[in-house]
Amino acid sequence: KELMDEAEQALAYAEADFSESNELFVELFMDLCSRDCQGKVLDLGCGPADIPMRMLRRLPQLRIHALDGAEAMFALARAAVAREPELMSRLHLECKTLPAADLPFSHYDAVVSNSLLHHLVDPNDLWQTVTYFAREGARVLVMDLMRPEGTDELDMLVKQYAADAPGVLREDFRNSLYAAYTPGEVEWLSPDLQRRFL
């Protein structure tokens, strides 16, 4: 498990077309909030900030605090936000790794994370941060890859989704699939804590 902190790797990721999956994430979030989304959101592993920017364009009542632990990815996020200055007052970016303990707010109305888990050695780093910063009744949305059952399935997924991608991105996707968890490996929280959020 590692951060996406190589400049070439981060740039290839930022330039790739993840619009379909990123838009799906935003739609899932809006559905989770009954499409009446407002308040403070904590985004863990924001990457080049495409998802939080999409959320802010569509949901004017949101304020988002977005974290990413990779300096190279964080630099691309800052550059992207600088191109849309009208979002800057509602989006706070911070280069920080998990588990995070010192954030601007003690509690958030929602916590989201896309494609971060497979970068973490210990999934509990994510769940600890969620548990600590999500207010009671907060909405929590986590989306990630799932590890294939074997190399044949892995090769098929790489061919299906990354055949035309640059070599660095194709290799990163392969490594990410290898590093991804199964659902049972990232099952989170006790039943009491689950009831707090779900």
Short mmCIF file of C-alpha atoms in Angstrom, two decimals:
data_model
loop_
_atom_site.label_atom_id
_atom_site.label_comp_id
_atom_site.label_asym_id
_atom_site.label_seq_id
_atom_site.Cartn_x
_atom_site.Cartn_y
_atom_site.Cartn_z
CA LYS A 1 0.00 0.00 0.00
CA GLU A 2 1.34 3.42 -0.88
CA LEU A 3 0.49 7.02 -1.65
CA MET A 4 0.12 8.13 -5.26
CA ASP A 5 2.97 10.60 -4.87
CA GLU A 6 4.94 10.20 -8.09
CA ALA A 7 4.34 13.25 -10.29
CA GLU A 8 3.90 11.19 -13.49
CA GLN A 9 1.50 8.81 -11.76
CA ALA A 10 -0.56 11.59 -10.21
CA LEU A 11 -0.77 13.51 -13.50
CA ALA A 12 -1.84 10.40 -15.43
CA TYR A 13 -4.58 9.81 -12.87
CA ALA A 14 -5.74 13.44 -12.96
CA GLU A 15 -5.89 13.44 -16.77
CA ALA A 16 -7.75 10.13 -17.02
CA ASP A 17 -11.48 10.18 -17.69
CA PHE A 18 -13.16 9.11 -14.46
CA SER A 19 -16.19 11.29 -15.15
CA GLU A 20 -18.63 8.36 -15.20
CA SER A 21 -17.55 6.86 -11.87
CA ASN A 22 -17.09 10.28 -10.25
CA GLU A 23 -20.55 11.37 -11.32
CA LEU A 24 -21.93 8.08 -9.97
CA PHE A 25 -20.32 8.86 -6.64
CA VAL A 26 -21.96 12.30 -6.53
CA GLU A 27 -25.36 10.79 -7.43
CA LEU A 28 -24.97 8.16 -4.69
CA PHE A 29 -24.17 10.92 -2.22
CA MET A 30 -27.18 12.96 -3.25
CA ASP A 31 -29.43 9.91 -2.94
CA LEU A 32 -27.96 9.15 0.48
CA CYS A 33 -28.87 12.66 1.61
CA SER A 34 -32.32 12.50 0.01
CA ARG A 35 -30.98 15.07 -2.46
CA ASP A 36 -31.23 17.74 0.24
CA CYS A 37 -27.53 18.04 0.93
CA GLN A 38 -26.13 20.77 3.11
CA GLY A 39 -23.64 21.31 5.89
CA LYS A 40 -20.00 20.30 6.29
CA VAL A 41 -18.51 17.33 4.43
CA LEU A 42 -15.18 15.63 5.08
CA ASP A 43 -13.66 14.04 1.94
CA LEU A 44 -10.93 11.51 2.73
CA GLY A 45 -8.52 10.89 -0.16
CA CYS A 46 -9.81 13.57 -2.53
CA GLY A 47 -7.18 12.98 -5.24
CA PRO A 48 -7.21 15.78 -7.85
CA ALA A 49 -10.43 17.13 -6.27
CA ASP A 50 -12.75 16.30 -9.15
CA ILE A 51 -15.40 14.76 -6.88
CA PRO A 52 -15.58 17.53 -4.27
CA MET A 53 -15.70 20.12 -7.05
CA ARG A 54 -18.56 18.25 -8.74
CA MET A 55 -20.39 18.12 -5.41
CA LEU A 56 -19.97 21.86 -4.82
CA ARG A 57 -21.17 22.80 -8.31
CA ARG A 58 -24.40 20.87 -7.79
CA LEU A 59 -24.94 21.45 -4.07
CA PRO A 60 -24.49 25.13 -3.20
CA GLN A 61 -25.21 24.61 0.52
CA LEU A 62 -22.19 22.36 1.05
CA ARG A 63 -18.80 23.18 2.50
CA ILE A 64 -16.15 20.53 1.95
CA HIS A 65 -12.89 19.85 3.76
CA ALA A 66 -10.89 17.56 1.47
CA LEU A 67 -7.76 15.63 2.45
CA ASP A 68 -5.15 13.80 0.43
CA GLY A 69 -1.86 12.44 1.73
CA ALA A 70 0.08 12.56 -1.56
CA GLU A 71 1.90 15.84 -2.20
CA ALA A 72 1.84 15.36 -5.99
CA MET A 73 -1.91 14.72 -6.02
CA PHE A 74 -2.53 17.57 -3.60
CA ALA A 75 -0.71 19.99 -5.92
CA LEU A 76 -2.97 18.95 -8.81
CA ALA A 77 -6.04 19.45 -6.60
CA ARG A 78 -4.96 22.97 -5.68
CA ALA A 79 -4.36 23.81 -9.34
CA ALA A 80 -7.81 22.48 -10.30
CA VAL A 81 -9.57 24.52 -7.62
CA ALA A 82 -7.62 27.64 -8.59
CA ARG A 83 -9.22 27.39 -12.04
CA GLU A 84 -12.67 27.70 -10.43
CA PRO A 85 -12.23 30.48 -7.86
CA GLU A 86 -15.97 30.61 -7.18
CA LEU A 87 -15.59 27.29 -5.34
CA MET A 88 -12.60 28.26 -3.25
CA SER A 89 -14.58 29.76 -0.36
CA ARG A 90 -16.42 26.45 0.14
CA LEU A 91 -13.55 24.00 -0.43
CA HIS A 92 -10.65 23.67 1.98
CA LEU A 93 -7.83 21.39 0.79
CA GLU A 94 -5.28 19.89 3.14
CA CYS A 95 -2.38 17.49 2.59
CA LYS A 96 -2.79 15.03 5.44
CA THR A 97 -2.60 11.26 5.97
CA LEU A 98 -4.92 9.06 8.04
CA PRO A 99 -5.83 8.57 10.77
CA ALA A 100 -6.34 12.32 10.94
CA ALA A 101 -6.80 13.92 14.35
CA ASP A 102 -6.49 17.69 13.90
CA LEU A 103 -9.10 19.05 11.51
CA PRO A 104 -10.85 22.45 11.46
CA PHE A 105 -14.15 21.05 12.73
CA SER A 106 -14.82 18.57 15.49
CA HIS A 107 -17.72 16.97 13.64
CA TYR A 108 -18.98 16.76 10.06
CA ASP A 109 -22.46 16.22 8.65
CA ALA A 110 -21.12 13.70 6.12
CA VAL A 111 -17.89 11.81 5.49
CA VAL A 112 -17.06 10.52 2.01
CA SER A 113 -14.19 8.60 0.47
CA ASN A 114 -13.60 7.31 -3.05
CA SER A 115 -10.78 4.90 -3.96
CA LEU A 116 -8.76 5.45 -0.79
CA LEU A 117 -9.12 2.14 1.06
CA HIS A 118 -6.85 0.15 -1.25
CA HIS A 119 -4.04 2.63 -0.52
CA LEU A 120 -4.23 1.98 3.24
CA VAL A 121 -2.26 -0.71 5.05
CA ASP A 122 -4.88 -0.76 7.79
CA PRO A 123 -8.55 -0.07 6.88
CA ASN A 124 -9.13 0.97 10.49
CA ASP A 125 -7.24 4.19 9.73
CA LEU A 126 -10.25 5.17 7.63
CA TRP A 127 -12.89 3.89 10.03
CA GLN A 128 -11.22 5.58 13.03
CA THR A 129 -11.30 8.92 11.24
CA VAL A 130 -14.93 8.41 10.22
CA THR A 131 -15.92 7.44 13.75
CA TYR A 132 -14.09 10.36 15.32
CA PHE A 133 -15.32 13.13 13.02
CA ALA A 134 -18.77 12.09 11.85
CA ARG A 135 -21.52 13.58 13.99
CA GLU A 136 -24.32 11.36 15.19
CA GLY A 137 -26.58 10.61 12.25
CA ALA A 138 -23.96 11.66 9.71
CA ARG A 139 -24.08 10.27 6.18
CA VAL A 140 -21.11 8.07 5.29
CA LEU A 141 -20.26 7.04 1.71
CA VAL A 142 -17.19 4.92 0.92
CA MET A 143 -16.54 3.51 -2.56
CA ASP A 144 -13.51 1.51 -3.66
CA LEU A 145 -12.19 -1.33 -5.78
CA MET A 146 -12.75 -4.96 -4.81
CA ARG A 147 -9.87 -7.43 -5.15
CA PRO A 148 -10.47 -10.00 -7.94
CA GLU A 149 -10.55 -13.69 -7.08
CA GLY A 150 -7.57 -14.54 -9.27
CA THR A 151 -5.16 -13.33 -11.93
CA ASP A 152 -7.51 -14.26 -14.81
CA GLU A 153 -10.22 -11.98 -13.46
CA LEU A 154 -7.65 -9.28 -12.73
CA ASP A 155 -6.29 -9.42 -16.31
CA MET A 156 -9.84 -9.26 -17.65
CA LEU A 157 -10.62 -6.15 -15.59
CA VAL A 158 -7.43 -4.39 -16.70
CA LYS A 159 -8.22 -5.22 -20.32
CA GLN A 160 -11.84 -4.12 -19.96
CA TYR A 161 -11.27 -0.82 -18.17
CA ALA A 162 -7.69 0.25 -18.93
CA ALA A 163 -6.71 -1.21 -22.29
CA ASP A 164 -6.34 2.23 -23.88
CA ALA A 165 -4.93 3.98 -20.80
CA PRO A 166 -1.31 5.19 -20.60
CA GLY A 167 1.10 2.52 -19.40
CA VAL A 168 1.64 4.16 -16.01
CA LEU A 169 -2.12 4.28 -15.38
CA ARG A 170 -2.66 0.72 -16.59
CA GLU A 171 0.06 -0.54 -14.25
CA ASP A 172 -1.37 1.51 -11.39
CA PHE A 173 -4.81 0.01 -11.98
CA ARG A 174 -3.34 -3.50 -11.92
CA ASN A 175 -1.46 -2.74 -8.68
CA SER A 176 -4.57 -1.19 -7.17
CA LEU A 177 -6.62 -4.30 -7.92
CA TYR A 178 -3.94 -6.44 -6.28
CA ALA A 179 -3.95 -4.12 -3.26
CA ALA A 180 -7.72 -3.85 -2.96
CA TYR A 181 -9.60 -5.52 -0.13
CA THR A 182 -12.50 -7.94 -0.15
CA PRO A 183 -15.73 -6.75 1.54
CA GLY A 184 -15.10 -9.00 4.54
CA GLU A 185 -11.65 -7.49 5.08
CA VAL A 186 -13.01 -3.97 5.43
CA GLU A 187 -16.22 -4.67 7.30
CA TRP A 188 -16.43 -1.82 9.73
CA LEU A 189 -17.57 -0.92 13.18
CA SER A 190 -19.58 -2.70 15.83
CA PRO A 191 -23.38 -2.96 15.47
CA ASP A 192 -23.79 -0.11 17.98
CA LEU A 193 -21.58 2.21 15.95
CA GLN A 194 -23.22 1.15 12.72
CA ARG A 195 -26.59 2.22 14.13
CA ARG A 196 -25.03 5.60 14.92
CA PHE A 197 -24.41 6.29 11.23
CA LEU A 198 -26.78 4.11 9.20
#
